[in-house]
């Protein structure tokens, strides 16, 4: 595989307004025009390089967008105020009332809730499928289907989508394959594998400091122009715009993403192997026991590893809660949702980030009560972390 996403980020060269090594942060909500005609042309979408109003675009947001487009290998990108602020406009831009979405059933709870509960109010219905079974995906496609939606590695079950296979299906049926790549930035490059649109919650690994929410849609110039269209663009009209100060800080964090991903992957892989060897039900795409280990390997940009997310099933919610509280007490990390922080974050998704999914459906998809989702941190001494974690498990008779 020749695609080198981290090189693409490294190679960006931005000069600040005063020659600074960082681009100047744009600090304006509105922009002046020297002629009224240019203002008119800009509203019509015909004045490249002119800024209009910062809900539409701003220099700082464009810098970050271009960096993320370079990382994903798309023509361009638009950044948004949150991951959900990227997902919802894409669905609403691509689907009219009466249209249909085929989506993986194991996706982030908020996306699931939007597709299941909210989008039907606008006449957009979704069939949820087991994304690892291409035959069931194809069987769910109807003449009204517009979008095939999945996460490259799903939240929270860490199922791996066969992006190449799904892209072939999307092409065959003239659908857009939309991939949420939040769990595997750099490791997986969905567009390089045939996807049409890549979404990230920047809140997670990409920003990596748990100090803001943010999102991005990476895609064709046409899609991004459509999303930003002043008359009909879902991003423009729903107004989920990132603030320039924030996009400047996310851009700075993006530059170290490759180093962080390697460390997250190294640490997660170390712990997953250790705990699996103790007989704990451990799910990590880097383990040979993961049903899609070979598939992940065939898709990955190897250097960045299998990512920082793993799950361990400790048998019951009571045990999961007791372990998480003890691990926090012993300073192994925080009992918190979200991911991509320098410290390990852990939560029981069945009762938190996936609680939008009804219990019977959780059971059908294999989301058990005792499942703990870990976002493994950047710990410099993972052996020390392992020993402390093991001691916590022994104290609670989990090991
Ligand atoms: C895979 C995935 N996609 C999207 C989102 C939503 O992103 P945000 O919280 O930035 O709106 C999340 C958040 O948890 C997520 O885990």
CSV table of C-alpha atoms and ligand atoms in Angstrom, one decimal:
chain,number,residue,atom,x,y,z
A,1,UNK,CA,0.0,0.0,0.0
A,2,UNK,CA,1.5,3.3,-1.0
A,3,UNK,CA,-0.8,5.8,0.6
A,4,UNK,CA,1.1,7.7,3.3
A,5,UNK,CA,-1.4,9.8,5.3
A,6,UNK,CA,1.1,11.1,7.9
A,7,UNK,CA,3.5,12.3,5.1
A,8,UNK,CA,0.6,14.2,3.6
A,9,UNK,CA,0.1,16.0,6.9
A,10,UNK,CA,3.9,16.6,7.4
A,11,UNK,CA,4.2,18.0,3.9
A,12,UNK,CA,1.6,20.8,4.4
A,13,UNK,CA,3.3,24.2,4.3
A,14,UNK,CA,1.3,27.1,5.7
A,15,UNK,CA,2.8,30.5,6.2
A,16,UNK,CA,1.2,32.8,8.8
A,17,UNK,CA,0.1,36.3,7.8
A,18,UNK,CA,3.3,37.7,9.3
A,19,UNK,CA,5.6,34.9,8.3
A,20,UNK,CA,4.8,32.9,11.4
A,21,UNK,CA,5.3,29.1,11.3
A,22,UNK,CA,1.7,28.6,12.3
A,23,UNK,CA,-1.1,30.1,10.2
A,24,UNK,CA,-2.6,33.2,11.7
A,25,UNK,CA,-5.9,32.5,13.5
A,26,UNK,CA,-8.8,34.2,11.8
A,27,UNK,CA,-10.7,36.2,14.4
A,28,UNK,CA,-13.7,37.5,12.4
A,29,UNK,CA,-17.3,36.3,11.9
A,30,UNK,CA,-17.7,38.5,8.9
A,31,UNK,CA,-15.5,39.9,6.0
A,32,UNK,CA,-15.4,43.1,4.0
A,33,UNK,CA,-15.7,43.3,0.3
A,34,UNK,CA,-14.1,46.1,-1.8
A,35,UNK,CA,-16.9,45.9,-4.2
A,36,UNK,CA,-20.6,45.1,-3.9
A,37,UNK,CA,-20.4,43.0,-7.0
A,38,UNK,CA,-17.8,40.6,-5.4
A,39,UNK,CA,-20.2,40.2,-2.4
A,40,UNK,CA,-23.0,39.2,-4.8
A,41,UNK,CA,-20.7,36.8,-6.6
A,42,UNK,CA,-19.6,35.3,-3.4
A,43,UNK,CA,-23.2,34.6,-2.3
A,44,UNK,CA,-23.7,33.0,-5.7
A,45,UNK,CA,-20.7,30.7,-4.9
A,46,UNK,CA,-18.6,32.3,-7.7
A,47,UNK,CA,-15.8,34.1,-6.0
A,48,UNK,CA,-13.1,31.6,-5.0
A,49,UNK,CA,-10.8,32.8,-2.3
A,50,UNK,CA,-13.3,35.3,-0.8
A,51,UNK,CA,-14.7,34.8,2.6
A,52,UNK,CA,-18.3,35.7,3.3
A,53,UNK,CA,-19.3,34.8,6.8
A,54,UNK,CA,-17.7,32.4,9.2
A,55,UNK,CA,-20.6,30.0,9.4
A,56,UNK,CA,-19.9,29.3,5.7
A,57,UNK,CA,-16.1,29.2,5.9
A,58,UNK,CA,-13.2,30.8,7.6
A,59,UNK,CA,-9.4,30.8,6.9
A,60,UNK,CA,-8.6,28.8,10.0
A,61,UNK,CA,-11.4,26.2,9.3
A,62,UNK,CA,-10.1,25.8,5.7
A,63,UNK,CA,-6.6,25.2,6.9
A,64,UNK,CA,-7.8,22.4,9.2
A,65,UNK,CA,-10.1,21.0,6.6
A,66,UNK,CA,-7.4,20.9,4.0
A,67,UNK,CA,-5.0,19.1,6.4
A,68,UNK,CA,-7.7,16.4,7.1
A,69,UNK,CA,-8.5,16.1,3.4
A,70,UNK,CA,-4.8,15.5,2.8
A,71,UNK,CA,-4.8,12.8,5.6
A,72,UNK,CA,-7.8,11.0,4.1
A,73,UNK,CA,-6.8,11.6,0.4
A,74,UNK,CA,-10.0,13.4,-0.5
A,75,UNK,CA,-10.4,16.5,-2.7
A,76,UNK,CA,-11.4,18.6,0.2
A,77,UNK,CA,-13.2,18.6,3.6
A,78,UNK,CA,-15.3,20.8,5.9
A,79,UNK,CA,-14.9,20.9,9.7
A,80,UNK,CA,-17.8,21.0,12.0
A,81,UNK,CA,-18.5,21.8,15.6
A,82,UNK,CA,-18.8,18.1,16.6
A,83,UNK,CA,-18.7,14.6,15.1
A,84,UNK,CA,-22.6,14.5,15.2
A,85,UNK,CA,-22.4,17.9,13.5
A,86,UNK,CA,-20.6,16.2,10.6
A,87,UNK,CA,-22.8,13.0,10.5
A,88,UNK,CA,-26.2,14.6,10.5
A,89,UNK,CA,-25.7,17.1,7.7
A,90,UNK,CA,-24.2,14.4,5.4
A,91,UNK,CA,-27.3,12.2,5.9
A,92,UNK,CA,-29.6,15.1,5.3
A,93,UNK,CA,-27.7,16.3,2.3
A,94,UNK,CA,-27.7,13.0,0.6
A,95,UNK,CA,-31.2,11.9,1.4
A,96,UNK,CA,-34.6,13.4,0.6
A,97,UNK,CA,-37.8,12.4,2.3
A,98,UNK,CA,-38.6,8.8,1.2
A,99,UNK,CA,-35.0,7.8,0.8
A,100,UNK,CA,-33.4,5.0,2.7
A,101,UNK,CA,-30.1,4.2,4.4
A,102,UNK,CA,-28.4,0.9,5.0
A,103,UNK,CA,-26.3,1.1,8.2
A,104,UNK,CA,-24.2,-1.1,10.3
A,105,UNK,CA,-26.1,-2.0,13.5
A,106,UNK,CA,-22.9,-1.6,15.6
A,107,UNK,CA,-22.3,2.2,15.4
A,108,UNK,CA,-21.9,5.0,17.9
A,109,UNK,CA,-25.1,5.3,20.0
A,110,UNK,CA,-25.7,8.9,18.9
A,111,UNK,CA,-25.5,8.0,15.2
A,112,UNK,CA,-27.8,5.1,15.8
A,113,UNK,CA,-30.3,7.3,17.7
A,114,UNK,CA,-30.3,9.8,14.9
A,115,UNK,CA,-30.9,7.2,12.2
A,116,UNK,CA,-33.4,5.2,14.2
A,117,UNK,CA,-35.4,7.9,16.0
A,118,UNK,CA,-34.9,11.3,14.4
A,119,UNK,CA,-34.4,10.8,10.6
A,120,UNK,CA,-37.7,8.9,10.2
A,121,UNK,CA,-39.5,12.2,11.3
A,122,UNK,CA,-38.1,13.5,8.0
A,123,UNK,CA,-39.1,10.4,6.0
A,124,UNK,CA,-35.6,9.0,6.0
A,125,UNK,CA,-35.6,5.4,7.1
A,126,UNK,CA,-32.7,3.0,7.9
A,127,UNK,CA,-32.3,-0.7,7.8
A,128,UNK,CA,-29.6,-1.8,10.3
A,129,UNK,CA,-27.5,-4.8,9.3
A,130,UNK,CA,-24.6,-6.9,10.4
A,131,UNK,CA,-22.0,-5.1,8.4
A,132,UNK,CA,-19.6,-8.0,8.5
A,133,UNK,CA,-22.0,-10.0,6.2
A,134,UNK,CA,-21.9,-8.5,2.8
A,135,UNK,CA,-24.8,-10.7,1.6
A,136,UNK,CA,-27.1,-9.2,4.3
A,137,UNK,CA,-25.9,-5.7,3.4
A,138,UNK,CA,-26.8,-6.2,-0.2
A,139,UNK,CA,-30.1,-7.8,0.6
A,140,UNK,CA,-31.1,-4.7,2.6
A,141,UNK,CA,-30.5,-2.3,-0.4
A,142,UNK,CA,-33.8,-1.0,-2.0
A,143,UNK,CA,-34.3,1.2,-5.0
A,144,UNK,CA,-34.6,4.1,-2.5
A,145,UNK,CA,-31.3,3.5,-0.8
A,146,UNK,CA,-28.9,6.4,-1.0
A,147,UNK,CA,-26.3,5.7,1.7
A,148,UNK,CA,-24.3,2.7,2.9
A,149,UNK,CA,-23.1,3.8,6.4
A,150,UNK,CA,-20.5,2.1,8.7
A,151,UNK,CA,-17.6,2.7,11.0
A,152,UNK,CA,-14.3,1.3,9.9
A,153,UNK,CA,-14.0,-0.2,13.4
A,154,UNK,CA,-17.3,-0.1,15.2
A,155,UNK,CA,-18.1,1.5,18.5
A,156,UNK,CA,-18.1,-0.3,20.9
A,157,UNK,CA,-17.8,-3.9,19.6
A,158,UNK,CA,-14.7,-3.3,17.4
A,159,UNK,CA,-16.2,-5.0,14.4
A,160,UNK,CA,-14.2,-4.3,11.3
A,161,UNK,CA,-16.0,-3.3,8.1
A,162,UNK,CA,-14.8,-4.7,4.8
A,163,UNK,CA,-14.5,-1.3,3.1
A,164,UNK,CA,-13.3,-2.7,-0.2
A,165,UNK,CA,-16.2,-5.1,-0.4
A,166,UNK,CA,-18.7,-2.5,0.7
A,167,UNK,CA,-17.3,0.0,-1.8
A,168,UNK,CA,-18.0,-2.5,-4.6
A,169,UNK,CA,-21.6,-2.9,-3.4
A,170,UNK,CA,-22.0,0.9,-3.2
A,171,UNK,CA,-20.7,1.3,-6.8
A,172,UNK,CA,-22.9,-1.5,-8.1
A,173,UNK,CA,-26.1,0.0,-6.6
A,174,UNK,CA,-25.1,3.7,-7.1
A,175,UNK,CA,-24.9,4.5,-3.4
A,176,UNK,CA,-22.5,6.6,-1.4
A,177,UNK,CA,-20.3,4.7,1.0
A,178,UNK,CA,-20.0,6.9,4.1
A,179,UNK,CA,-17.4,5.7,6.6
A,180,UNK,CA,-16.9,7.0,10.2
A,181,UNK,CA,-13.2,6.5,10.7
A,182,UNK,CA,-13.0,8.0,14.2
A,183,UNK,CA,-11.5,4.8,15.8
A,184,UNK,CA,-8.8,4.3,13.2
A,185,UNK,CA,-7.3,7.6,12.0
A,186,UNK,CA,-4.1,6.9,9.9
A,187,UNK,CA,-4.4,3.2,10.4
A,188,UNK,CA,-7.2,2.9,7.9
A,189,UNK,CA,-7.7,5.2,4.9
A,190,UNK,CA,-11.2,4.4,3.7
A,191,UNK,CA,-11.2,6.5,0.5
A,192,UNK,CA,-8.1,4.7,-0.6
A,193,UNK,CA,-10.1,1.5,-0.2
A,194,UNK,CA,-13.0,2.9,-2.3
A,195,UNK,CA,-15.2,4.8,0.2
A,196,UNK,CA,-16.8,8.0,-1.0
A,197,UNK,CA,-17.0,10.1,2.2
A,198,UNK,CA,-15.1,9.9,5.5
A,199,UNK,CA,-16.3,11.4,8.7
A,200,UNK,CA,-14.4,11.8,12.0
A,201,UNK,CA,-15.3,12.9,15.4
A,202,UNK,CA,-12.2,15.1,15.9
A,203,UNK,CA,-13.1,15.0,19.6
A,204,UNK,CA,-11.2,11.7,19.9
A,205,UNK,CA,-7.8,10.6,18.7
A,206,UNK,CA,-7.3,13.4,16.1
A,207,UNK,CA,-7.5,16.2,18.7
A,208,UNK,CA,-6.3,13.9,21.4
A,209,UNK,CA,-6.5,16.2,24.4
A,210,UNK,CA,-10.1,15.9,25.4
A,211,UNK,CA,-10.5,19.7,25.5
A,212,UNK,CA,-13.0,20.1,22.7
A,213,UNK,CA,-15.6,18.5,20.5
A,214,UNK,CA,-15.2,18.7,16.7
A,215,UNK,CA,-15.9,16.9,13.5
A,216,UNK,CA,-15.0,16.7,9.8
A,217,UNK,CA,-16.5,15.5,6.5
A,218,UNK,CA,-13.9,14.6,3.9
A,219,UNK,CA,-15.1,14.1,0.4
A,220,UNK,CA,-15.4,15.5,-3.1
A,221,UNK,CA,-15.3,19.2,-3.9
A,222,UNK,CA,-18.9,18.8,-5.1
A,223,UNK,CA,-20.2,17.3,-1.9
A,224,UNK,CA,-18.4,19.9,0.3
A,225,UNK,CA,-19.7,22.7,-2.0
A,226,UNK,CA,-23.2,21.2,-1.6
A,227,UNK,CA,-22.9,21.0,2.2
A,228,UNK,CA,-21.8,24.7,2.3
A,229,UNK,CA,-24.3,26.0,-0.3
A,230,UNK,CA,-26.0,29.1,1.1
A,231,UNK,CA,-29.4,28.1,-0.2
A,232,UNK,CA,-29.5,24.4,0.3
A,233,UNK,CA,-26.4,23.2,2.2
A,234,UNK,CA,-27.1,21.2,5.4
A,235,UNK,CA,-23.8,22.2,7.0
A,236,UNK,CA,-24.4,25.9,6.2
A,237,UNK,CA,-28.1,25.9,7.2
A,238,UNK,CA,-28.0,23.7,10.3
A,239,UNK,CA,-25.1,25.8,11.4
A,240,UNK,CA,-22.8,23.4,13.2
A,241,UNK,CA,-19.7,25.4,12.6
A,242,UNK,CA,-16.4,25.0,14.4
A,243,UNK,CA,-14.9,28.1,16.0
A,244,UNK,CA,-11.6,29.4,14.4
A,245,UNK,CA,-9.7,29.4,17.7
A,246,UNK,CA,-10.6,25.7,18.1
A,247,UNK,CA,-9.7,24.7,14.6
A,248,UNK,CA,-6.3,26.3,15.0
A,249,UNK,CA,-5.7,24.3,18.2
A,250,UNK,CA,-6.9,21.0,16.6
A,251,UNK,CA,-4.6,21.6,13.6
A,252,UNK,CA,-1.6,21.9,16.0
A,253,UNK,CA,-2.6,18.6,17.7
A,254,UNK,CA,-3.1,16.8,14.4
A,255,UNK,CA,0.6,17.2,13.7
A,256,UNK,CA,1.5,14.7,16.4
A,257,UNK,CA,-1.2,12.2,15.6
A,258,UNK,CA,1.1,9.7,14.0
A,259,UNK,CA,3.3,9.5,17.1
A,260,UNK,CA,0.3,9.2,19.3
A,261,UNK,CA,-1.4,6.5,17.3
A,262,UNK,CA,1.7,4.4,17.3
A,263,UNK,CA,1.9,4.6,21.1
A,264,UNK,CA,-1.8,4.0,21.6
A,265,UNK,CA,-1.6,1.0,19.4
A,266,UNK,CA,1.6,-0.3,21.1
A,267,UNK,CA,0.0,0.0,24.6
A,268,UNK,CA,-3.3,-1.5,23.6
A,269,UNK,CA,-1.8,-4.4,21.9
A,270,UNK,CA,0.5,-5.1,24.9
A,271,UNK,CA,-2.5,-5.1,27.3
A,272,UNK,CA,-4.8,-7.1,25.0
A,273,UNK,CA,-2.3,-9.9,24.6
A,274,UNK,CA,-1.6,-10.1,28.3
A,275,UNK,CA,-5.3,-10.2,29.4
A,276,UNK,CA,-6.3,-12.6,26.6
A,277,UNK,CA,-3.6,-15.0,27.9
A,278,UNK,CA,-5.3,-14.9,31.3
A,279,UNK,CA,-8.5,-16.2,29.6
A,280,UNK,CA,-10.4,-12.9,29.8
A,281,UNK,CA,-12.7,-12.3,26.9
A,282,UNK,CA,-10.6,-9.6,25.2
A,283,UNK,CA,-11.5,-8.0,21.9
A,284,UNK,CA,-8.8,-6.1,20.0
A,285,UNK,CA,-8.3,-6.1,16.2
A,286,UNK,CA,-4.6,-6.8,16.6
A,287,UNK,CA,-5.3,-10.2,18.3
A,288,UNK,CA,-5.2,-13.2,16.0
A,289,UNK,CA,-8.4,-14.3,17.7
A,290,UNK,CA,-10.3,-11.3,16.4
A,291,UNK,CA,-12.7,-12.5,13.7
A,292,UNK,CA,-11.5,-9.8,11.4
A,293,UNK,CA,-7.8,-9.7,12.3
A,294,UNK,CA,-6.7,-10.7,8.7
A,295,UNK,CA,-9.2,-8.3,7.1
A,296,UNK,CA,-7.9,-5.4,9.2
A,297,UNK,CA,-4.3,-6.3,8.3
A,298,UNK,CA,-5.2,-6.3,4.6
A,299,UNK,CA,-6.6,-2.8,4.9
A,300,UNK,CA,-4.3,-1.1,7.3
A,301,UNK,CA,-1.4,1.4,6.9
A,302,UNK,CA,0.8,-0.9,9.0
A,303,UNK,CA,2.9,1.6,10.8
A,304,UNK,CA,0.1,2.9,13.0
A,305,UNK,CA,-1.0,-0.5,14.3
A,306,UNK,CA,-4.4,-1.7,15.3
A,307,UNK,CA,-5.5,1.3,17.3
A,308,UNK,CA,-6.0,2.2,20.9
A,309,UNK,CA,-9.4,0.7,21.5
A,310,UNK,CA,-10.0,-2.7,23.2
A,311,UNK,CA,-12.8,-4.3,25.2
A,312,UNK,CA,-12.7,-6.8,28.0
A,313,UNK,CA,-15.8,-8.6,29.2
A,314,UNK,CA,-15.7,-9.1,32.9
A,315,UNK,CA,-19.0,-11.0,33.2
A,316,UNK,CA,-21.4,-8.6,34.8
A,317,UNK,CA,-22.2,-5.0,35.1
A,318,UNK,CA,-21.5,-5.1,38.9
A,319,UNK,CA,-18.1,-6.4,38.3
A,320,UNK,CA,-17.5,-4.0,35.5
A,321,UNK,CA,-18.5,-1.0,37.7
A,322,UNK,CA,-16.4,-2.2,40.6
A,323,UNK,CA,-13.3,-2.7,38.4
A,324,UNK,CA,-13.7,0.7,36.7
A,325,UNK,CA,-14.0,2.5,40.1
A,326,UNK,CA,-11.0,0.7,41.4
A,327,UNK,CA,-8.9,1.4,38.3
A,328,UNK,CA,-9.8,5.1,38.7
A,329,UNK,CA,-8.9,5.0,42.4
A,330,UNK,CA,-5.5,3.5,41.5
A,331,UNK,CA,-4.9,6.2,38.9
A,332,UNK,CA,-4.9,3.9,35.9
A,333,UNK,CA,-7.2,6.3,34.1
A,334,UNK,CA,-10.6,7.9,34.2
A,335,UNK,CA,-14.1,6.4,34.3
A,336,UNK,CA,-15.3,8.5,31.4
A,337,UNK,CA,-16.8,8.2,28.0
A,338,UNK,CA,-14.9,9.3,24.9
A,339,UNK,CA,-11.5,8.2,23.6
A,340,UNK,CA,-8.1,9.3,22.4
A,341,UNK,CA,-6.8,10.9,25.6
A,342,UNK,CA,-3.3,10.6,27.0
A,343,UNK,CA,-4.7,8.8,30.0
A,344,UNK,CA,-6.8,5.6,29.6
A,345,UNK,CA,-10.5,6.1,29.6
A,346,UNK,CA,-13.0,3.4,30.4
A,347,UNK,CA,-16.7,3.0,30.4
A,348,UNK,CA,-19.4,0.3,30.2
A,349,UNK,CA,-21.0,1.1,26.9
A,350,UNK,CA,-24.2,-0.9,27.5
A,351,UNK,CA,-25.2,1.6,30.2
A,352,UNK,CA,-23.5,4.7,28.7
A,353,UNK,CA,-22.4,5.5,25.1
A,354,UNK,CA,-24.7,2.8,23.6
A,355,UNK,CA,-27.6,3.1,26.0
A,356,UNK,CA,-29.6,4.6,23.1
A,357,UNK,CA,-29.7,1.0,21.7
A,358,UNK,CA,-32.6,-1.0,23.3
A,359,UNK,CA,-31.5,-3.9,25.6
A,360,UNK,CA,-32.8,-6.7,23.3
A,361,UNK,CA,-30.9,-5.2,20.3
A,362,UNK,CA,-27.8,-4.9,22.5
A,363,UNK,CA,-28.1,-8.5,23.3
A,364,UNK,CA,-28.6,-9.5,19.6
A,365,UNK,CA,-25.5,-7.7,18.6
A,366,UNK,CA,-23.4,-9.1,21.4
A,367,UNK,CA,-23.1,-6.0,23.6
A,368,UNK,CA,-23.1,-7.6,27.0
A,369,UNK,CA,-23.5,-5.9,30.4
A,370,UNK,CA,-20.0,-6.8,31.6
A,371,UNK,CA,-18.3,-5.3,28.6
A,372,UNK,CA,-15.8,-2.5,29.4
A,373,UNK,CA,-14.5,-0.4,26.6
A,374,UNK,CA,-11.0,0.9,27.0
A,375,UNK,CA,-9.3,3.8,25.2
A,376,UNK,CA,-5.8,3.0,26.1
A,377,UNK,CA,-3.6,6.0,26.9
A,378,UNK,CA,-0.1,7.0,26.0
A,379,UNK,CA,1.4,5.5,29.2
A,380,UNK,CA,5.2,5.6,28.9
A,381,UNK,CA,5.6,2.4,31.0
A,382,UNK,CA,2.9,0.0,29.9
A,383,UNK,CA,4.3,-2.8,32.0
A,384,UNK,CA,3.7,-0.8,35.1
A,385,UNK,CA,0.1,-0.1,34.0
A,386,UNK,CA,-0.4,-3.8,33.3
A,387,UNK,CA,0.8,-4.8,36.7
A,388,UNK,CA,-1.5,-2.3,38.4
A,389,UNK,CA,-4.5,-3.4,36.2
A,390,UNK,CA,-3.8,-7.0,37.0
A,391,UNK,CA,-3.7,-6.3,40.7
A,392,UNK,CA,-7.1,-4.6,40.5
A,393,UNK,CA,-8.6,-7.6,38.7
A,394,UNK,CA,-7.1,-10.0,41.2
A,395,UNK,CA,-8.6,-8.0,44.1
A,396,UNK,CA,-12.1,-8.3,42.6
A,397,UNK,CA,-11.7,-12.0,41.7
A,398,UNK,CA,-11.9,-11.2,38.0
A,399,UNK,CA,-8.5,-12.9,37.5
B,1,LIG,C1,-17.4,6.6,16.3
B,1,LIG,C2,-18.0,7.9,16.7
B,1,LIG,N1,-18.5,8.7,15.8
B,1,LIG,C3,-19.1,9.8,16.1
B,1,LIG,C4,-19.2,10.3,17.4
B,1,LIG,C5,-19.8,11.6,17.7
B,1,LIG,O1,-18.9,12.6,17.9
B,1,LIG,P1,-19.0,13.9,18.8
B,1,LIG,O2,-19.2,13.4,20.2
B,1,LIG,O3,-17.8,14.7,18.5
B,1,LIG,O4,-20.3,14.6,18.3
B,1,LIG,C6,-18.6,9.5,18.4
B,1,LIG,C7,-18.6,10.0,19.8
B,1,LIG,O5,-18.5,9.4,20.8
B,1,LIG,C8,-18.0,8.3,18.1
B,1,LIG,O6,-17.4,7.5,19.0
